[in-house]
XYZ file of C-alpha atoms in Angstrom:
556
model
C 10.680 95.265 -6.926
C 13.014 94.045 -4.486
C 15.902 91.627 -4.950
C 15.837 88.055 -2.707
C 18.536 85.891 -1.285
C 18.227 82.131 -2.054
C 19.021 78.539 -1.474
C 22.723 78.823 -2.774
C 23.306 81.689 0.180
C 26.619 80.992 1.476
C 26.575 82.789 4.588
C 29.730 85.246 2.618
C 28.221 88.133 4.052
C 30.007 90.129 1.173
C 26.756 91.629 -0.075
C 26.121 93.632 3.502
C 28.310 96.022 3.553
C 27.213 96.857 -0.127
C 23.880 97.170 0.584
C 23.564 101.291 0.438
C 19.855 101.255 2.521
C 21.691 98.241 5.170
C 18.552 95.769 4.314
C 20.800 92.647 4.454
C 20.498 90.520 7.721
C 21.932 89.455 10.218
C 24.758 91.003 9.416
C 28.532 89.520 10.907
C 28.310 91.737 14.052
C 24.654 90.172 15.102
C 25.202 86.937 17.440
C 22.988 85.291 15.278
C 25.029 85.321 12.229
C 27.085 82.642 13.732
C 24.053 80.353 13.439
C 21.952 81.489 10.765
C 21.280 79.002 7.454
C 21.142 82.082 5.048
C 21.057 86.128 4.654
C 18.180 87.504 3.771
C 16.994 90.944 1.900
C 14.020 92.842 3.575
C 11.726 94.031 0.846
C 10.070 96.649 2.476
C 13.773 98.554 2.301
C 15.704 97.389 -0.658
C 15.769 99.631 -3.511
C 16.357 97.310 -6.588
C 19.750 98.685 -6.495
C 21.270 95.375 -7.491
C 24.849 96.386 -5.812
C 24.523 92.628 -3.601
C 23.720 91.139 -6.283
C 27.021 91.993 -8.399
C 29.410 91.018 -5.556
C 27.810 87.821 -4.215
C 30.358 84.831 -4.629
C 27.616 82.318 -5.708
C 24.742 83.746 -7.632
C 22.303 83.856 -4.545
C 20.204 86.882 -4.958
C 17.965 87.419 -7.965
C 15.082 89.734 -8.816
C 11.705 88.805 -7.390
C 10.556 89.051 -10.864
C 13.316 86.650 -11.980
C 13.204 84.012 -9.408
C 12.859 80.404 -11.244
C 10.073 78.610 -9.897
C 11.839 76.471 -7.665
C 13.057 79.702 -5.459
C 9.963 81.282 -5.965
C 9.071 80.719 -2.083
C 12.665 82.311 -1.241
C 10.227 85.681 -1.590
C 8.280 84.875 1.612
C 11.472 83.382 3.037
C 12.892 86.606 2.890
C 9.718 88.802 4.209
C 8.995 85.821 6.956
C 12.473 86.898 8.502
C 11.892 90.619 8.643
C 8.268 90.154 10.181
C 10.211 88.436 13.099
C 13.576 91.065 13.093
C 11.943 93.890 11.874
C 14.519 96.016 10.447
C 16.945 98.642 12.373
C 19.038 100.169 10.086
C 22.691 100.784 11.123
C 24.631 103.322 9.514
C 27.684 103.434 11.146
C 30.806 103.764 9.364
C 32.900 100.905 8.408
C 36.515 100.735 10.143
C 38.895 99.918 7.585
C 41.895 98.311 9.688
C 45.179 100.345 8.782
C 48.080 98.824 6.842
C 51.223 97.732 8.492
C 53.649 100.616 8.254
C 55.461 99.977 5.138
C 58.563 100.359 7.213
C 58.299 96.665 8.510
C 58.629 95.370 4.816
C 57.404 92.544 3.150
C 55.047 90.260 5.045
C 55.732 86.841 4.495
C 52.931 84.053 5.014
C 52.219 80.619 3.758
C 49.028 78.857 3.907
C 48.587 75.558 4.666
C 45.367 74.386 2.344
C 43.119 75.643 -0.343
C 40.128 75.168 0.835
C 37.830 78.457 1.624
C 39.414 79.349 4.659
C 42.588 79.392 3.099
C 41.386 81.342 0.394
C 39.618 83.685 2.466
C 43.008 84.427 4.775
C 45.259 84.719 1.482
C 42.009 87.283 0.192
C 42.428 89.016 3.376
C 46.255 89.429 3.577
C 46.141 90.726 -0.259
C 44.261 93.087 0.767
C 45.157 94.427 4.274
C 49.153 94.071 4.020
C 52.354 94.357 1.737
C 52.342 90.644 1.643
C 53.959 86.986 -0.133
C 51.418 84.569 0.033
C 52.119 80.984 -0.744
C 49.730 78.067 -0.545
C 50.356 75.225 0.182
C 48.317 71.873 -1.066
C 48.897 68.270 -1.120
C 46.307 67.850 -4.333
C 47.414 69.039 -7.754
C 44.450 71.277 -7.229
C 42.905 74.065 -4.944
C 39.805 74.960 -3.528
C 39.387 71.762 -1.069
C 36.087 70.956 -0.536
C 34.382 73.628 -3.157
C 36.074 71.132 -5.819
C 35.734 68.034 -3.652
C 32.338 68.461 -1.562
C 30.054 70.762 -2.979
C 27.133 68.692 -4.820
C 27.403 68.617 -8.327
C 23.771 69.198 -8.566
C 25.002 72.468 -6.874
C 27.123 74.485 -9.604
C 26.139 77.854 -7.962
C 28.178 77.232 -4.822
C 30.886 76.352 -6.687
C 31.395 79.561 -8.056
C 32.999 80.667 -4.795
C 35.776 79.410 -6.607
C 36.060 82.024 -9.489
C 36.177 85.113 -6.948
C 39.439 83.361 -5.571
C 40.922 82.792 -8.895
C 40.549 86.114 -9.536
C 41.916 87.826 -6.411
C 44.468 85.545 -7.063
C 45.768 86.589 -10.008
C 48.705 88.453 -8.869
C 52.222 87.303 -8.154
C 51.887 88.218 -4.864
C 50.241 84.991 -4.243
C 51.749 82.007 -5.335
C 50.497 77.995 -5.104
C 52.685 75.463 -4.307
C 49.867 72.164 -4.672
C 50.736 68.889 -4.813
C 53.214 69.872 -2.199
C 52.276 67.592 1.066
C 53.422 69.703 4.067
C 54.997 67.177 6.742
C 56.509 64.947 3.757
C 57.828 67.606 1.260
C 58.923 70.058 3.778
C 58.548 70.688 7.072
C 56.752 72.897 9.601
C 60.089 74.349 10.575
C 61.397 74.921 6.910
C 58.270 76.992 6.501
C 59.013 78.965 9.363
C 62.447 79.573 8.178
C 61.214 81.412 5.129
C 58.416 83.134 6.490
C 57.016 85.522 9.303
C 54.371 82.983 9.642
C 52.222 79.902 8.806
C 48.495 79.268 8.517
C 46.677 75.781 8.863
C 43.756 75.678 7.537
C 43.408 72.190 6.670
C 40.231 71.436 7.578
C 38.506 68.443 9.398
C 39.589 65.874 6.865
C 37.625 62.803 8.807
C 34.591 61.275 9.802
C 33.110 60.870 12.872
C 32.151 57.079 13.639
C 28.955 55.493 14.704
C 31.007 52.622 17.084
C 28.536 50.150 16.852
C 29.028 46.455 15.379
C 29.263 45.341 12.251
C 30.278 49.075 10.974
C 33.313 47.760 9.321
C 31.095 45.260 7.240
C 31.558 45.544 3.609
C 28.878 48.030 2.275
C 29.333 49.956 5.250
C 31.227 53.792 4.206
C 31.402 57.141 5.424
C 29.472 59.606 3.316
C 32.487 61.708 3.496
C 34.158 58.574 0.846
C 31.128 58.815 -1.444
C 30.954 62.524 -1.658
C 35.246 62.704 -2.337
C 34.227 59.352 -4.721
C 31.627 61.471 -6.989
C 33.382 64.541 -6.866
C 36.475 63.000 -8.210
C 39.106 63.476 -5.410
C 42.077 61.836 -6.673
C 42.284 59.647 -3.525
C 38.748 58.150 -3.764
C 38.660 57.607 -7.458
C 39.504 53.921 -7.144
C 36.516 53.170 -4.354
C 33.450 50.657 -5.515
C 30.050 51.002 -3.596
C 27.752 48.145 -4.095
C 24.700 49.636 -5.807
C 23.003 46.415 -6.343
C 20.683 46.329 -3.993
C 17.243 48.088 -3.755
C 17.654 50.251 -0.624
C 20.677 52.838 0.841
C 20.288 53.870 4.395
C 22.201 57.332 5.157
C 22.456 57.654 9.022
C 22.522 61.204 10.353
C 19.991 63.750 8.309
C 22.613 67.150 7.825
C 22.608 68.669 4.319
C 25.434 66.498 3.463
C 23.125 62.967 4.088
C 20.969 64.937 2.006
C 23.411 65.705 -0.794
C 23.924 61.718 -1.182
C 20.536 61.090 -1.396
C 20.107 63.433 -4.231
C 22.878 62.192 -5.680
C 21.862 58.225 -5.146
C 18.079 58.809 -6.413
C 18.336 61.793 -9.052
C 18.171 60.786 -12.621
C 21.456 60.487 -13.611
C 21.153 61.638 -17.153
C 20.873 64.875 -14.912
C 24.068 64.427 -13.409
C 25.600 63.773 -16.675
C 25.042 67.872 -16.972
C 27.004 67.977 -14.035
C 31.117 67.718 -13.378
C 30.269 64.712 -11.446
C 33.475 62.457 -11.616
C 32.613 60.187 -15.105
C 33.237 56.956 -12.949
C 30.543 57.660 -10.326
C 28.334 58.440 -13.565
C 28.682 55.349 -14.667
C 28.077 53.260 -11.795
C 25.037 55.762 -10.790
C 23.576 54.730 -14.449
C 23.806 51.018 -13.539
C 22.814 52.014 -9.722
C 19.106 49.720 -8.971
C 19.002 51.671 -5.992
C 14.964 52.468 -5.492
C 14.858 54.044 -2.079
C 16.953 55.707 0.440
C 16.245 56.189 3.872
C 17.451 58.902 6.149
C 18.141 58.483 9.544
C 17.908 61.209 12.223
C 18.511 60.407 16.187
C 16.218 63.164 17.105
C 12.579 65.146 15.781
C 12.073 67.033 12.803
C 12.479 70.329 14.732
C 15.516 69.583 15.510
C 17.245 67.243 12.497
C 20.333 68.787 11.097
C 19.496 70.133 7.320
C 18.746 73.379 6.844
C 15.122 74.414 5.583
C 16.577 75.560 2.187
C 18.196 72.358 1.777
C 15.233 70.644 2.391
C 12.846 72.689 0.541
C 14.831 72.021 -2.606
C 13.436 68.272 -2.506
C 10.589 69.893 -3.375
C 11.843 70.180 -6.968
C 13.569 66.549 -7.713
C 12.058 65.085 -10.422
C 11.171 61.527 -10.135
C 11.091 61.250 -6.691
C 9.118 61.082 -3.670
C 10.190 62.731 -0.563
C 8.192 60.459 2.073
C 7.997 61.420 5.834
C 5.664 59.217 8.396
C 2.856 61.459 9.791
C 3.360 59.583 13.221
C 6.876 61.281 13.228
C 5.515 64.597 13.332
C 3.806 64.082 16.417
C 5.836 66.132 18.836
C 6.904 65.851 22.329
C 6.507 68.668 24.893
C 9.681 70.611 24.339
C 9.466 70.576 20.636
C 5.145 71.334 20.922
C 6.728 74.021 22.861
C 9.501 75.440 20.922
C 6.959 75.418 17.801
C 4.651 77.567 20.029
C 6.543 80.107 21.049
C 5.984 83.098 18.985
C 9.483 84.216 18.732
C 10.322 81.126 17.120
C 12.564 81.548 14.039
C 10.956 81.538 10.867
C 14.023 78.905 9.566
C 12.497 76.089 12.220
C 9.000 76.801 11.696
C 9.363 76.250 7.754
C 11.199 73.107 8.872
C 8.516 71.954 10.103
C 6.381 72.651 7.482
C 7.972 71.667 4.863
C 7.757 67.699 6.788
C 4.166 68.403 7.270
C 4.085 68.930 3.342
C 5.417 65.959 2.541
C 3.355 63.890 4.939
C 0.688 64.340 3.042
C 2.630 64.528 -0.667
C 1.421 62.791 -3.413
C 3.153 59.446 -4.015
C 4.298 58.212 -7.738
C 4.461 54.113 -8.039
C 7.113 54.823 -10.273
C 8.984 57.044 -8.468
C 12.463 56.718 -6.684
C 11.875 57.520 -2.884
C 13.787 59.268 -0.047
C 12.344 58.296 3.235
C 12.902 60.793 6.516
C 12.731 59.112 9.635
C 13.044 60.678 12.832
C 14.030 59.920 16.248
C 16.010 56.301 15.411
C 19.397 55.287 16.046
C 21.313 52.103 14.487
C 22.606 50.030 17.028
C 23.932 47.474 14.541
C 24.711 46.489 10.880
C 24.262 43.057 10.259
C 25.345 40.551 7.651
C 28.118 37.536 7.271
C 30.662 39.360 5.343
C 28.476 42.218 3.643
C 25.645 44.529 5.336
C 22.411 43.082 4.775
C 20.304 45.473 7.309
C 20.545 48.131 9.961
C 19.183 47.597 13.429
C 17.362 50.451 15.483
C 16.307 51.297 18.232
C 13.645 54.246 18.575
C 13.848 56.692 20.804
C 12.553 59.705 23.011
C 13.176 63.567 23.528
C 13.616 63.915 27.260
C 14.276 67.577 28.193
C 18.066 68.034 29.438
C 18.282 71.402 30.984
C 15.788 72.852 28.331
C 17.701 70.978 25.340
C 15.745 68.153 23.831
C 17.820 64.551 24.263
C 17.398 61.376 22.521
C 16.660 58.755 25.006
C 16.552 55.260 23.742
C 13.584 53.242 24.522
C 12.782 49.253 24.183
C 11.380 49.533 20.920
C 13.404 48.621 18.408
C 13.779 47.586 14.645
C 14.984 46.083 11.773
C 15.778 47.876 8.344
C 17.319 45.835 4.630
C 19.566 47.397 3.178
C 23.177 46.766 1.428
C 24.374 50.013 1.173
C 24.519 52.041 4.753
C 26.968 55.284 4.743
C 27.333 57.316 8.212
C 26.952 61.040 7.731
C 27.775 61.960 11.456
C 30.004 64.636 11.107
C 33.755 65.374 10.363
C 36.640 65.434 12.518
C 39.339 66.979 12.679
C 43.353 65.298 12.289
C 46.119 65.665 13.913
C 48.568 68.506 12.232
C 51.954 67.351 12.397
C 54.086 68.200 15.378
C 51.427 70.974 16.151
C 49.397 70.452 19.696
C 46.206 68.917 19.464
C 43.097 68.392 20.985
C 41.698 65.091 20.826
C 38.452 65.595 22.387
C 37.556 68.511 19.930
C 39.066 67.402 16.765
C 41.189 71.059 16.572
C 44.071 72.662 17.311
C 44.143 74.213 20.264
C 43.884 78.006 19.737
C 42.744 81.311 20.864
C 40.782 83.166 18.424
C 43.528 81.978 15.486
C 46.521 81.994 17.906
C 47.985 78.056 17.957
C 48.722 77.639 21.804
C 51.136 75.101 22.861
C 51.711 72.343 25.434
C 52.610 75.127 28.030
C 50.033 77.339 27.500
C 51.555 80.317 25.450
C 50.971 81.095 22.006
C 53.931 79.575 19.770
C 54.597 82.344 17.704
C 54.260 82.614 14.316
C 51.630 79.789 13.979
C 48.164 80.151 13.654
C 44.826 78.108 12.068
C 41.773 79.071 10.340
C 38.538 77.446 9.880
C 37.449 74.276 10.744
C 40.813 73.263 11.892
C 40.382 76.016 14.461
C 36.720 76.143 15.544
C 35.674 72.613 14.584
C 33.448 71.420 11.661
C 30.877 73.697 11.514
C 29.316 76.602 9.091
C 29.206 76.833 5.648
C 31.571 77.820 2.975
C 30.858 81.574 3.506
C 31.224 81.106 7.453
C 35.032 80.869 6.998
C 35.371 84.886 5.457
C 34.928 86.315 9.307
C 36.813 83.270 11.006
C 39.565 84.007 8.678
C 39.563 87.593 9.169
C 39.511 87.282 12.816
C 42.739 84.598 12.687
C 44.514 87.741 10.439
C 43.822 90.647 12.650
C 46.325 88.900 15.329
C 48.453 87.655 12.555
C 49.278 91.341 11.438
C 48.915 92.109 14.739
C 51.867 90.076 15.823
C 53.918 91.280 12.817
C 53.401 95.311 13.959
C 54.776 94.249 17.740
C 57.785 92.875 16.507
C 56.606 88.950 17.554
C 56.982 87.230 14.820
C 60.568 85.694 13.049
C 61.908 87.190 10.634
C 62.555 84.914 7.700
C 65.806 83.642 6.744
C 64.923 82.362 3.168
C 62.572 84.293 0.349
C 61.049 82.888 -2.038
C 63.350 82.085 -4.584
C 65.472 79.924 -2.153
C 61.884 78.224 -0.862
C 61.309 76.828 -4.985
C 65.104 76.090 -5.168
C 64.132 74.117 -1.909
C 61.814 72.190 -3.137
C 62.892 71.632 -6.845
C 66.128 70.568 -5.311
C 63.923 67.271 -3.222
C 62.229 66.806 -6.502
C 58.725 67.780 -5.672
C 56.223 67.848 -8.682
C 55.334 70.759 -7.939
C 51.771 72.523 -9.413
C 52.385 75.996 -9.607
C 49.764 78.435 -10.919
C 50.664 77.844 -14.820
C 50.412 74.211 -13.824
C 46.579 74.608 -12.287
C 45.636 77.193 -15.155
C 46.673 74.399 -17.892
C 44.141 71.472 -15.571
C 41.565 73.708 -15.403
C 41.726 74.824 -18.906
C 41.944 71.090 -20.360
C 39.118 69.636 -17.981
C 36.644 73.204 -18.774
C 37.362 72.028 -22.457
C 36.620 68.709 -22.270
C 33.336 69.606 -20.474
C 32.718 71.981 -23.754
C 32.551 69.346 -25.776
C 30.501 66.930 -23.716
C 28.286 69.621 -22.924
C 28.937 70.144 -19.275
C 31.166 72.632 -16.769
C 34.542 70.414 -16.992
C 35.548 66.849 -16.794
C 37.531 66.825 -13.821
C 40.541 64.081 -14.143
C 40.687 62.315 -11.173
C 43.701 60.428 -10.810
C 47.335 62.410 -9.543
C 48.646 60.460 -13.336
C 46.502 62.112 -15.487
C 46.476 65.884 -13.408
C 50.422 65.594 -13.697
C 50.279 65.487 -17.147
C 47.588 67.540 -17.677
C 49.590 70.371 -15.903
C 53.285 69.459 -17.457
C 50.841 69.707 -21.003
């Protein structure tokens, strides 16, 4: 029996280097890593140890002889990747980095957000260097988007969240949330009273579609709706108008497809969920019949990932509906299909869209409708959206890269509710250099550099922040490890400041400007009251979602 990675795979990597036969692939070193949608096991090697399955972050790898029906094709998933990287086993030792003599004293960082990243540089301090870690968030809560953009239909990912809590345990770390860095103190005062900073902030906007009519009422980004049902204390006060029959998500990445779920699942389902108890109530008044997905370019190449997609599969009450014309592909993609070292990932892709081309359709069911190779060119309406104009287009090979290519066909789609999931974008950090074409901080592996072209010292960025928005959760352990290899770096050569407050004289700070500050008793006492409130409505927690009611909750 072997043991197989699934859906929930966060790209963590943590279970490779427990693997004791090295079956786990690609592993962090491989250039594909950087790119992969999942890990995989290879079953002709594992030995039913079970040592990944003990230290993976979100319950990802089960038993073949355990896996639930809906994973059950995670089995061939697994073998399909091994048939096309057959397995070379690498046994060379692992290089733990050395410790900063303990000569140099305490290392002193603070880390701007909560979000993985963050998490995974505080994790990797902790553990690599006589270190004070403080945190810095301007939520009464951590954990960014693990609390605030994982699905709730997704409660496995979020368990990320309890391997933090529990590395965090020690006073070594310390949080300082609902302390907004820029407002409550400043980039300077944090350099004062420490060797150095991290921002890992994350890419806290969305891109736009700049086309007419987007500012139409009805129009959103799907980065609102996803912060609206997951309760972030900013959103909580948003309406979407769920009146109408059809939603139109443009852009098909696994977030357009998170909001589908979300708009066409049963939502006595969700009520199992933590999803935020307003969205819950306007999803059980929600007519909303139909979504449809828009995606600029073919099915071979549309955003999702195949284990996103495959988990459609398994909705209940609805139909996933692609148009067999839309799987008729163009010569690059006829080609890339072809090509026998094609990567199991796209080839299941496809698949999958042939599958449901020729599904079985329900009268009675809800639908989510793929369409490929479109592009809104307009929302229309007198003072709400009332339907989305396209224009359909062609893949025209651009130095071996298939292109969208508008032609003269065109369109016209109802709809009342449109929300644009086109990616996320980066803000600018304060007084910190930025890059307005990329959306980051300018930076070389982790390393802020400024206006003249030096690193400022001291200052550094992890995550999306620093490479753009891109990855998943578990894509942010390596990133962050690579941004504090030059931190410590720095602090062994003598670069870095010394500090010229500790931490005592940092709270005074702040208690002195009369921040309400959430320290860790503070988060333990919101988590505690919303996990017991979800006891007795039979769910994980019922988050609060209003700063008001976390205050109190954490002054309780």
């Amino acid at each position: 029996m072997a043991y197989v990675i699934t859906q929930r795979c966060c790209n963590d990597a943590s279970c490779v280097s427990e693997c004791p036969v090295d079956c786990i692939r690609p592993t962090p070193d491989q250039p594909e890593f950087a790119t992969t949608e999942m890990l995989y096991i290879d079953p002709d090697t594992c030995i039913d140890c079970g040592a990944c399955v003990d230290v993976c972050p979100v319950e990802a790898i089960f038993a073949e002889d355990d896996l639930p029906a809906s994973l059950a094709r995670f089995r061939d998933i697994n073998a399909a990747y091994f048939q096309r990287h057959p397995l070379e086993s690498n046994f060379d030792p692992i290089i733990t980095p050395a410790r900063p003599p303990k000569e140099l004293g305490t290392l002193r960082v603070a880390i701007v957000g909560t979000g993985p990243a963050a998490c995974y540089a505080a994790d990797e301090l902790l553990r690599r260097a006589e270190v004070e870690v403080e945190m810095f968030d301007r939520l009464p809560t951590p954990w960014g988007l693990v609390r605030a953009g994982v699905a709730p239909d997704h409660p496995g990912t979020k368990t990320v969240s309890n391997m933090f809590e529990s590395a965090f345990r020690r006073d070594k770390l310390q949080y300082y949330l609902n302390v907004e860095v820029g407002t409550r103190i400043s980039h300077e005062e944090l350099m004062r009273h420490h060797h150095a900073v991290i921002y890992a902030v994350g890419a806290s906007t969305d891109r736009r579609l700049g086309i007419p009519g987007e500012d139409l009422a009805g129009s959103h980004s799907a980065t609102e709706f996803v912060a609206w049902y997951n309760g972030h204390p900013d959103y909580a006060d948003r309406t979407f108008d769920l009146s109408g029959e059809r939603a139109v998500i443009v852009g098909n990445g696994n977030v357009a497809l998170d909001v589908a779920r979300v708009l066409t699942v049963d939502p006595e389902e969700l009520a199992k969920t933590d999803i935020a108890d307003h969205a819950l109530s306007a999803l059980r008044q929600s007519k909303i019949r139909e979504v449809v997905v828009l995606g600029r370019r073919g099915p071979l190449q549309a955003a999702y990932t195949s284990p996103e997609f495959l988990a459609l599969t398994h909705l209940e009450g609805v139909d996933i509906i692609v148009d067999e014309a839309d799987l008729e592909l163009d010569q690059v993609s006829q080609a890339m299909l072809d090509d026998p070292q094609i990567e199991p990932a796209l080839t299941l892709k496809y698949t999958l869209a042939e599958e449901y081309a020729a599904g079985r359709r329900d009268e009675g069911n809800k639908r989510i409708i793929f369409r490929y190779l479109v592009s809104p060119t307009a929302l229309t309406g007198t003072e709400q959206v009332e339907s989305v104009e396209l224009v359909h287009n062609e893949l025209v090979d651009t130095g071996g890269q298939p292109t969208a290519r508008p032609t003269d066909r065109t369109e016209s789609i109802a709809a009342t509710l449109v929300l644009r999931s086109v990616g996320y974008r980066g803000e600018p950090v304060g007084e910190l250099p930025f890059d307005e074409d990329r959306g980051i901080v300018p930076n070389e592996n982790g390393r802020v550099i400024g206006a003249d072209g030096h690193p400022l010292p001291g200052v550094y960025v992890s995550g999306w922040i620093k490479r753009g928005p891109r990855g998943v959760i578990g894509s942010n352990r390596n990133d962050s490890a690579e941004t504090v290899d030059l931190l410590i770096a720095d602090f062994v050569a003598g670069t870095l400041g010394a500090p010229q407050g500790d931490r005592a004289a940092l709270r005074a700070l702040l208690e002195e400007r009369g921040a309400d500050l959430v320290d860790r008793a503070g988060w333990r006492a919101i988590d505690e009251a919303e996990k017991a409130a979800g006891k007795v409505a039979g769910r994980p927690r019922v988050k609060f979602t209003t700063r008001e009611d976390l205050l109190g909750a954490a002054g309780d």
